[in-house]
mmCIF file of C-alpha atoms in Angstrom:
data_model
loop_
_atom_site.group_PDB
_atom_site.id
_atom_site.type_symbol
_atom_site.label_atom_id
_atom_site.label_comp_id
_atom_site.label_asym_id
_atom_site.label_seq_id
_atom_site.Cartn_x
_atom_site.Cartn_y
_atom_site.Cartn_z
ATOM 1 C CA GLN A 14 44.785 -37.384 83.168
ATOM 2 C CA VAL A 15 44.153 -38.994 79.580
ATOM 3 C CA SER A 16 42.388 -42.794 80.163
ATOM 4 C CA THR A 17 44.717 -45.350 78.911
ATOM 5 C CA GLN A 18 42.003 -47.170 78.082
ATOM 6 C CA SER A 19 40.909 -48.900 74.859
ATOM 7 C CA THR A 20 39.026 -46.883 72.901
ATOM 8 C CA GLY A 21 36.907 -50.132 70.920
ATOM 9 C CA SER A 22 36.316 -49.096 67.573
ATOM 10 C CA CYS A 23 35.179 -51.531 64.729
ATOM 11 C CA PHE A 24 35.373 -51.629 60.892
ATOM 12 C CA LEU A 25 31.780 -53.768 59.891
ATOM 13 C CA ASP A 26 28.444 -53.436 61.266
ATOM 14 C CA CYS A 27 29.233 -50.905 64.142
ATOM 15 C CA PRO A 28 27.045 -49.709 66.843
ATOM 16 C CA ASP A 29 25.034 -47.100 66.830
ATOM 17 C CA MET A 30 27.273 -43.757 69.358
ATOM 18 C CA SER A 31 25.700 -40.859 70.236
ATOM 19 C CA PRO A 32 26.420 -38.730 67.981
ATOM 20 C CA THR A 33 27.393 -35.747 70.291
ATOM 21 C CA VAL A 34 30.731 -38.070 71.883
ATOM 22 C CA LYS A 35 33.494 -36.741 69.837
ATOM 23 C CA PRO A 36 37.181 -37.815 69.961
ATOM 24 C CA LYS A 37 38.843 -35.879 73.039
ATOM 25 C CA ALA A 38 41.441 -33.771 71.733
ATOM 26 C CA ILE A 39 45.074 -34.814 72.951
ATOM 27 C CA ILE A 40 48.100 -31.779 72.987
ATOM 28 C CA ALA A 41 50.817 -34.320 72.479
ATOM 29 C CA PRO A 42 54.000 -32.236 73.081
ATOM 30 C CA SER A 43 57.300 -34.158 70.819
ATOM 31 C CA MET A 44 60.279 -34.259 73.465
ATOM 32 C CA LEU A 45 62.023 -34.511 70.246
ATOM 33 C CA SER A 46 62.589 -30.080 69.152
ATOM 34 C CA SER A 47 63.532 -30.341 73.481
ATOM 35 C CA ASP A 48 66.738 -30.193 75.796
ATOM 36 C CA PHE A 49 67.887 -33.408 75.985
ATOM 37 C CA ALA A 50 69.864 -32.310 78.373
ATOM 38 C CA GLN A 51 67.257 -30.605 80.561
ATOM 39 C CA LEU A 52 64.443 -33.567 79.661
ATOM 40 C CA SER A 53 62.723 -34.713 82.775
ATOM 41 C CA ALA A 54 62.963 -29.823 82.975
ATOM 42 C CA GLU A 55 61.179 -30.038 80.093
ATOM 43 C CA ALA A 56 58.888 -32.470 79.926
ATOM 44 C CA GLN A 57 57.769 -31.415 83.846
ATOM 45 C CA ARG A 58 57.096 -27.765 81.693
ATOM 46 C CA MET A 59 55.366 -29.112 79.298
ATOM 47 C CA VAL A 60 52.866 -30.774 81.738
ATOM 48 C CA THR A 61 52.299 -27.616 83.439
ATOM 49 C CA PHE A 62 51.571 -26.071 80.831
ATOM 50 C CA GLY A 63 48.854 -28.279 79.940
ATOM 51 C CA ALA A 64 50.445 -31.523 77.597
ATOM 52 C CA ASP A 65 47.996 -33.979 77.743
ATOM 53 C CA TRP A 66 50.776 -36.485 76.537
ATOM 54 C CA LEU A 67 54.276 -36.612 75.843
ATOM 55 C CA HIS A 68 55.440 -38.302 72.632
ATOM 56 C CA MET A 69 58.612 -40.044 72.326
ATOM 57 C CA ASP A 70 60.670 -40.692 68.766
ATOM 58 C CA ILE A 71 62.726 -43.227 68.817
ATOM 59 C CA MET A 72 64.026 -43.244 65.776
ATOM 60 C CA ASP A 73 67.135 -46.297 65.210
ATOM 61 C CA GLY A 74 69.236 -44.365 62.048
ATOM 62 C CA HIS A 75 67.882 -47.553 59.270
ATOM 63 C CA PHE A 76 63.869 -47.270 58.852
ATOM 64 C CA VAL A 77 65.056 -43.798 59.063
ATOM 65 C CA PRO A 78 68.240 -41.746 58.358
ATOM 66 C CA ASN A 79 68.185 -40.524 62.034
ATOM 67 C CA LEU A 80 69.330 -41.186 65.083
ATOM 68 C CA THR A 81 67.580 -40.567 68.710
ATOM 69 C CA ILE A 82 66.911 -42.846 71.757
ATOM 70 C CA GLY A 83 66.361 -46.071 72.992
ATOM 71 C CA ALA A 84 64.304 -47.350 76.265
ATOM 72 C CA PRO A 85 66.891 -46.399 78.359
ATOM 73 C CA VAL A 86 65.853 -42.773 78.122
ATOM 74 C CA ILE A 87 62.319 -43.574 78.195
ATOM 75 C CA ASP A 88 63.753 -45.460 81.418
ATOM 76 C CA SER A 89 65.008 -42.341 83.225
ATOM 77 C CA LEU A 90 62.345 -39.802 81.661
ATOM 78 C CA ARG A 91 59.671 -42.103 83.460
ATOM 79 C CA LYS A 92 61.486 -42.071 87.012
ATOM 80 C CA HIS A 93 61.146 -38.591 87.394
ATOM 81 C CA THR A 94 57.173 -37.833 85.064
ATOM 82 C CA THR A 95 54.236 -39.629 86.195
ATOM 83 C CA ALA A 96 53.139 -38.196 82.226
ATOM 84 C CA PHE A 97 51.527 -40.415 79.227
ATOM 85 C CA ILE A 98 54.567 -41.573 77.852
ATOM 86 C CA ASP A 99 53.565 -42.422 73.820
ATOM 87 C CA CYS A 100 56.828 -43.214 72.144
ATOM 88 C CA HIS A 101 56.904 -43.559 68.222
ATOM 89 C CA LEU A 102 58.610 -46.534 67.312
ATOM 90 C CA MET A 103 60.453 -45.349 64.256
ATOM 91 C CA VAL A 104 62.250 -48.379 63.282
ATOM 92 C CA THR A 105 63.130 -51.747 61.386
ATOM 93 C CA HIS A 106 62.188 -54.427 63.590
ATOM 94 C CA PRO A 107 59.860 -52.878 66.338
ATOM 95 C CA GLY A 108 58.271 -56.469 67.266
ATOM 96 C CA GLN A 109 62.291 -57.325 69.640
ATOM 97 C CA TRP A 110 61.059 -53.685 71.654
ATOM 98 C CA ILE A 111 58.245 -53.744 72.318
ATOM 99 C CA LYS A 112 59.163 -55.773 76.406
ATOM 100 C CA ASP A 113 62.237 -52.857 76.419
ATOM 101 C CA PHE A 114 59.906 -50.187 76.144
ATOM 102 C CA VAL A 115 56.851 -51.412 78.262
ATOM 103 C CA LYS A 116 59.069 -52.178 81.556
ATOM 104 C CA ALA A 117 60.940 -48.331 80.930
ATOM 105 C CA GLY A 118 57.842 -46.524 80.835
ATOM 106 C CA ALA A 119 55.421 -46.507 77.794
ATOM 107 C CA ASN A 120 52.401 -45.871 77.874
ATOM 108 C CA GLN A 121 51.290 -45.977 74.239
ATOM 109 C CA ILE A 122 53.724 -47.846 71.369
ATOM 110 C CA THR A 123 53.328 -47.273 68.131
ATOM 111 C CA PHE A 124 54.845 -48.604 65.374
ATOM 112 C CA HIS A 125 54.846 -48.429 61.454
ATOM 113 C CA TYR A 126 52.757 -50.403 59.339
ATOM 114 C CA GLU A 127 56.063 -50.654 57.058
ATOM 115 C CA ALA A 128 57.831 -52.295 58.917
ATOM 116 C CA VAL A 129 56.602 -55.499 59.541
ATOM 117 C CA GLU A 130 54.962 -58.755 58.252
ATOM 118 C CA ASN A 131 52.101 -59.586 59.764
ATOM 119 C CA PRO A 132 51.471 -56.017 61.974
ATOM 120 C CA GLU A 133 47.898 -58.673 63.737
ATOM 121 C CA GLU A 134 50.672 -60.266 65.609
ATOM 122 C CA LEU A 135 52.898 -56.759 66.648
ATOM 123 C CA ILE A 136 49.521 -55.704 67.682
ATOM 124 C CA SER A 137 48.270 -58.749 69.980
ATOM 125 C CA GLU A 138 51.981 -58.642 70.971
ATOM 126 C CA ILE A 139 51.726 -55.055 72.387
ATOM 127 C CA LYS A 140 47.852 -55.394 73.710
ATOM 128 C CA LYS A 141 49.220 -58.648 75.875
ATOM 129 C CA GLN A 142 51.850 -55.837 77.327
ATOM 130 C CA GLY A 143 48.344 -53.803 78.715
ATOM 131 C CA VAL A 144 49.858 -51.257 77.016
ATOM 132 C CA ARG A 145 48.423 -48.938 73.745
ATOM 133 C CA VAL A 146 49.322 -49.832 70.876
ATOM 134 C CA GLY A 147 49.340 -47.333 67.593
ATOM 135 C CA LEU A 148 49.202 -47.517 63.923
ATOM 136 C CA ALA A 149 51.543 -45.617 61.614
ATOM 137 C CA ILE A 150 51.558 -44.323 58.150
ATOM 138 C CA LYS A 151 53.920 -42.767 56.213
ATOM 139 C CA PRO A 152 53.126 -40.316 52.895
ATOM 140 C CA LYS A 153 53.715 -42.983 51.574
ATOM 141 C CA THR A 154 50.852 -45.453 52.223
ATOM 142 C CA GLU A 155 47.801 -45.410 51.374
ATOM 143 C CA VAL A 156 44.818 -45.957 53.835
ATOM 144 C CA ASP A 157 43.775 -48.948 51.677
ATOM 145 C CA GLU A 158 41.210 -51.672 52.958
ATOM 146 C CA LYS A 159 44.191 -53.533 54.815
ATOM 147 C CA VAL A 160 44.743 -50.300 57.016
ATOM 148 C CA LEU A 161 41.166 -49.892 57.698
ATOM 149 C CA LYS A 162 40.860 -53.235 59.237
ATOM 150 C CA LEU A 163 44.147 -52.573 60.936
ATOM 151 C CA ALA A 164 42.428 -49.946 62.162
ATOM 152 C CA GLY A 165 39.664 -50.852 63.465
ATOM 153 C CA MET A 166 42.590 -53.204 65.692
ATOM 154 C CA VAL A 167 44.256 -50.768 67.627
ATOM 155 C CA ASP A 168 43.711 -47.431 69.617
ATOM 156 C CA MET A 169 44.948 -45.099 67.591
ATOM 157 C CA VAL A 170 46.315 -44.371 64.214
ATOM 158 C CA LEU A 171 49.363 -41.630 63.202
ATOM 159 C CA VAL A 172 48.816 -40.107 60.191
ATOM 160 C CA MET A 173 52.961 -39.072 58.642
ATOM 161 C CA THR A 174 52.345 -35.496 57.750
ATOM 162 C CA VAL A 175 56.519 -35.375 56.990
ATOM 163 C CA GLU A 176 58.632 -38.642 56.157
ATOM 164 C CA PRO A 177 59.461 -39.510 59.435
ATOM 165 C CA GLY A 178 63.367 -38.722 60.061
ATOM 166 C CA PHE A 179 63.627 -35.609 61.300
ATOM 167 C CA GLY A 180 61.641 -32.488 62.819
ATOM 168 C CA GLY A 181 60.995 -29.394 61.721
ATOM 169 C CA GLN A 182 59.922 -30.430 57.830
ATOM 170 C CA LYS A 183 57.417 -28.478 55.939
ATOM 171 C CA PHE A 184 53.236 -29.972 56.875
ATOM 172 C CA MET A 185 51.715 -31.639 53.968
ATOM 173 C CA ALA A 186 48.605 -31.051 54.005
ATOM 174 C CA ASP A 187 48.261 -34.050 50.909
ATOM 175 C CA MET A 188 48.023 -36.107 54.054
ATOM 176 C CA MET A 189 43.722 -35.207 55.042
ATOM 177 C CA PRO A 190 42.204 -37.003 52.789
ATOM 178 C CA LYS A 191 43.363 -40.201 54.354
ATOM 179 C CA VAL A 192 42.940 -38.535 57.918
ATOM 180 C CA ARG A 193 39.182 -37.999 57.041
ATOM 181 C CA HIS A 194 38.792 -41.680 55.061
ATOM 182 C CA LEU A 195 40.363 -43.119 58.931
ATOM 183 C CA ARG A 196 37.621 -41.007 60.384
ATOM 184 C CA GLN A 197 34.425 -41.550 58.334
ATOM 185 C CA ALA A 198 35.115 -45.353 58.802
ATOM 186 C CA TYR A 199 35.728 -45.064 62.798
ATOM 187 C CA GLU A 200 33.771 -42.186 64.062
ATOM 188 C CA HIS A 201 36.229 -42.959 67.540
ATOM 189 C CA LEU A 202 39.112 -43.798 66.828
ATOM 190 C CA ASP A 203 42.605 -41.168 67.449
ATOM 191 C CA ILE A 204 43.410 -40.774 65.234
ATOM 192 C CA GLN A 205 47.345 -38.618 65.540
ATOM 193 C CA VAL A 206 48.832 -36.484 63.147
ATOM 194 C CA ASP A 207 52.749 -35.343 63.148
ATOM 195 C CA GLY A 208 54.983 -33.724 61.473
ATOM 196 C CA GLY A 209 54.710 -29.531 60.816
ATOM 197 C CA ILE A 210 51.779 -29.269 62.589
ATOM 198 C CA GLY A 211 51.057 -26.084 63.715
ATOM 199 C CA LEU A 212 48.532 -22.948 64.753
ATOM 200 C CA ASP A 213 48.809 -22.470 61.212
ATOM 201 C CA ASN A 214 47.001 -25.912 59.502
ATOM 202 C CA ILE A 215 45.823 -26.634 63.377
ATOM 203 C CA GLU A 216 41.910 -26.273 61.773
ATOM 204 C CA GLU A 217 42.764 -27.558 58.979
ATOM 205 C CA SER A 218 43.753 -30.500 60.541
ATOM 206 C CA ALA A 219 40.706 -30.758 62.667
ATOM 207 C CA LYS A 220 38.378 -30.352 60.160
ATOM 208 C CA ALA A 221 39.322 -33.676 58.134
ATOM 209 C CA GLY A 222 39.422 -35.599 61.758
ATOM 210 C CA ALA A 223 42.323 -35.764 63.548
ATOM 211 C CA ASN A 224 42.144 -35.277 67.952
ATOM 212 C CA VAL A 225 45.674 -36.251 68.739
ATOM 213 C CA ILE A 226 48.317 -33.601 67.861
ATOM 214 C CA VAL A 227 51.870 -33.769 68.264
ATOM 215 C CA ALA A 228 53.401 -31.274 67.965
ATOM 216 C CA GLY A 229 57.839 -29.742 68.697
ATOM 217 C CA THR A 230 58.919 -26.639 66.597
ATOM 218 C CA SER A 231 56.074 -24.462 66.495
ATOM 219 C CA ILE A 232 55.056 -25.397 71.511
ATOM 220 C CA PHE A 233 59.201 -25.431 72.081
ATOM 221 C CA ARG A 234 59.303 -22.106 70.222
ATOM 222 C CA ALA A 235 56.535 -20.877 70.586
ATOM 223 C CA ALA A 236 56.961 -17.154 72.402
ATOM 224 C CA ASP A 237 54.334 -17.964 74.941
ATOM 225 C CA PRO A 238 54.293 -22.477 75.092
ATOM 226 C CA GLN A 239 51.262 -22.357 77.614
ATOM 227 C CA GLN A 240 49.471 -20.671 75.444
ATOM 228 C CA THR A 241 49.959 -22.733 71.972
ATOM 229 C CA ILE A 242 48.721 -25.705 73.867
ATOM 230 C CA ALA A 243 45.667 -24.133 74.522
ATOM 231 C CA ASP A 244 45.577 -22.613 71.359
ATOM 232 C CA LEU A 245 45.213 -25.736 69.735
ATOM 233 C CA ARG A 246 43.702 -27.846 72.540
ATOM 234 C CA GLN A 247 40.635 -24.788 71.169
ATOM 235 C CA ALA A 248 40.616 -25.567 67.452
ATOM 236 C CA VAL A 249 40.435 -28.864 67.780
ATOM 237 C CA GLN A 250 37.564 -28.598 70.176
ATOM 238 C CA ASN A 251 36.312 -26.354 67.363
ATOM 239 C CA ASN A 252 36.629 -28.334 64.937
ATOM 240 C CA GLN A 253 36.327 -32.033 64.586
ATOM 241 C CA PRO A 254 33.664 -33.238 61.879
#
């Protein structure tokens, strides 16, 4: 069972916290790689295999050049699972869809920093809806002072390790300094990586500070998905800075 409570992060003057407490390893299979014709069965299979979250990629064909699913699919899936549903909104106007996704049953809504003019306002709006909020950044977006400050307002930051829009891309190792920068600033923040993650690069991601792992192809196409989820989790637990 994954807590939906805020992790509580800070930007300046962080209180001392026990160095032995590290962020929890969270494995979130990307359902974009599942068989959409059997989505509820695929979701149940992932949960049975040990998944903590179900990662849902929402693409509008505008912010990214692909079109996937919307709130009605989340609503349908929610009727068949009690799992934590992690919605990654790759859309041009995320603010207009928040209430729809909350009503549909999303537990966390992650929007893109690049898609909004006033991220503080949208963070506040999502929090008012009673769900967790995540901030996503694309590969060309730096972790500058503004992003660092926003990281202190959210439950999770998603560092994209591929260009958003398509599954099956190659992992971009040069995104790891961004993960390290965030982890150095926020010891207890959930930091998610998404894109090309598998057993060949999970240690690198975990050592940089990522604790929330989105993996699609590497789980769904594995000979033993259950073992892959277990191996990803173990790697995160063993390699957190």
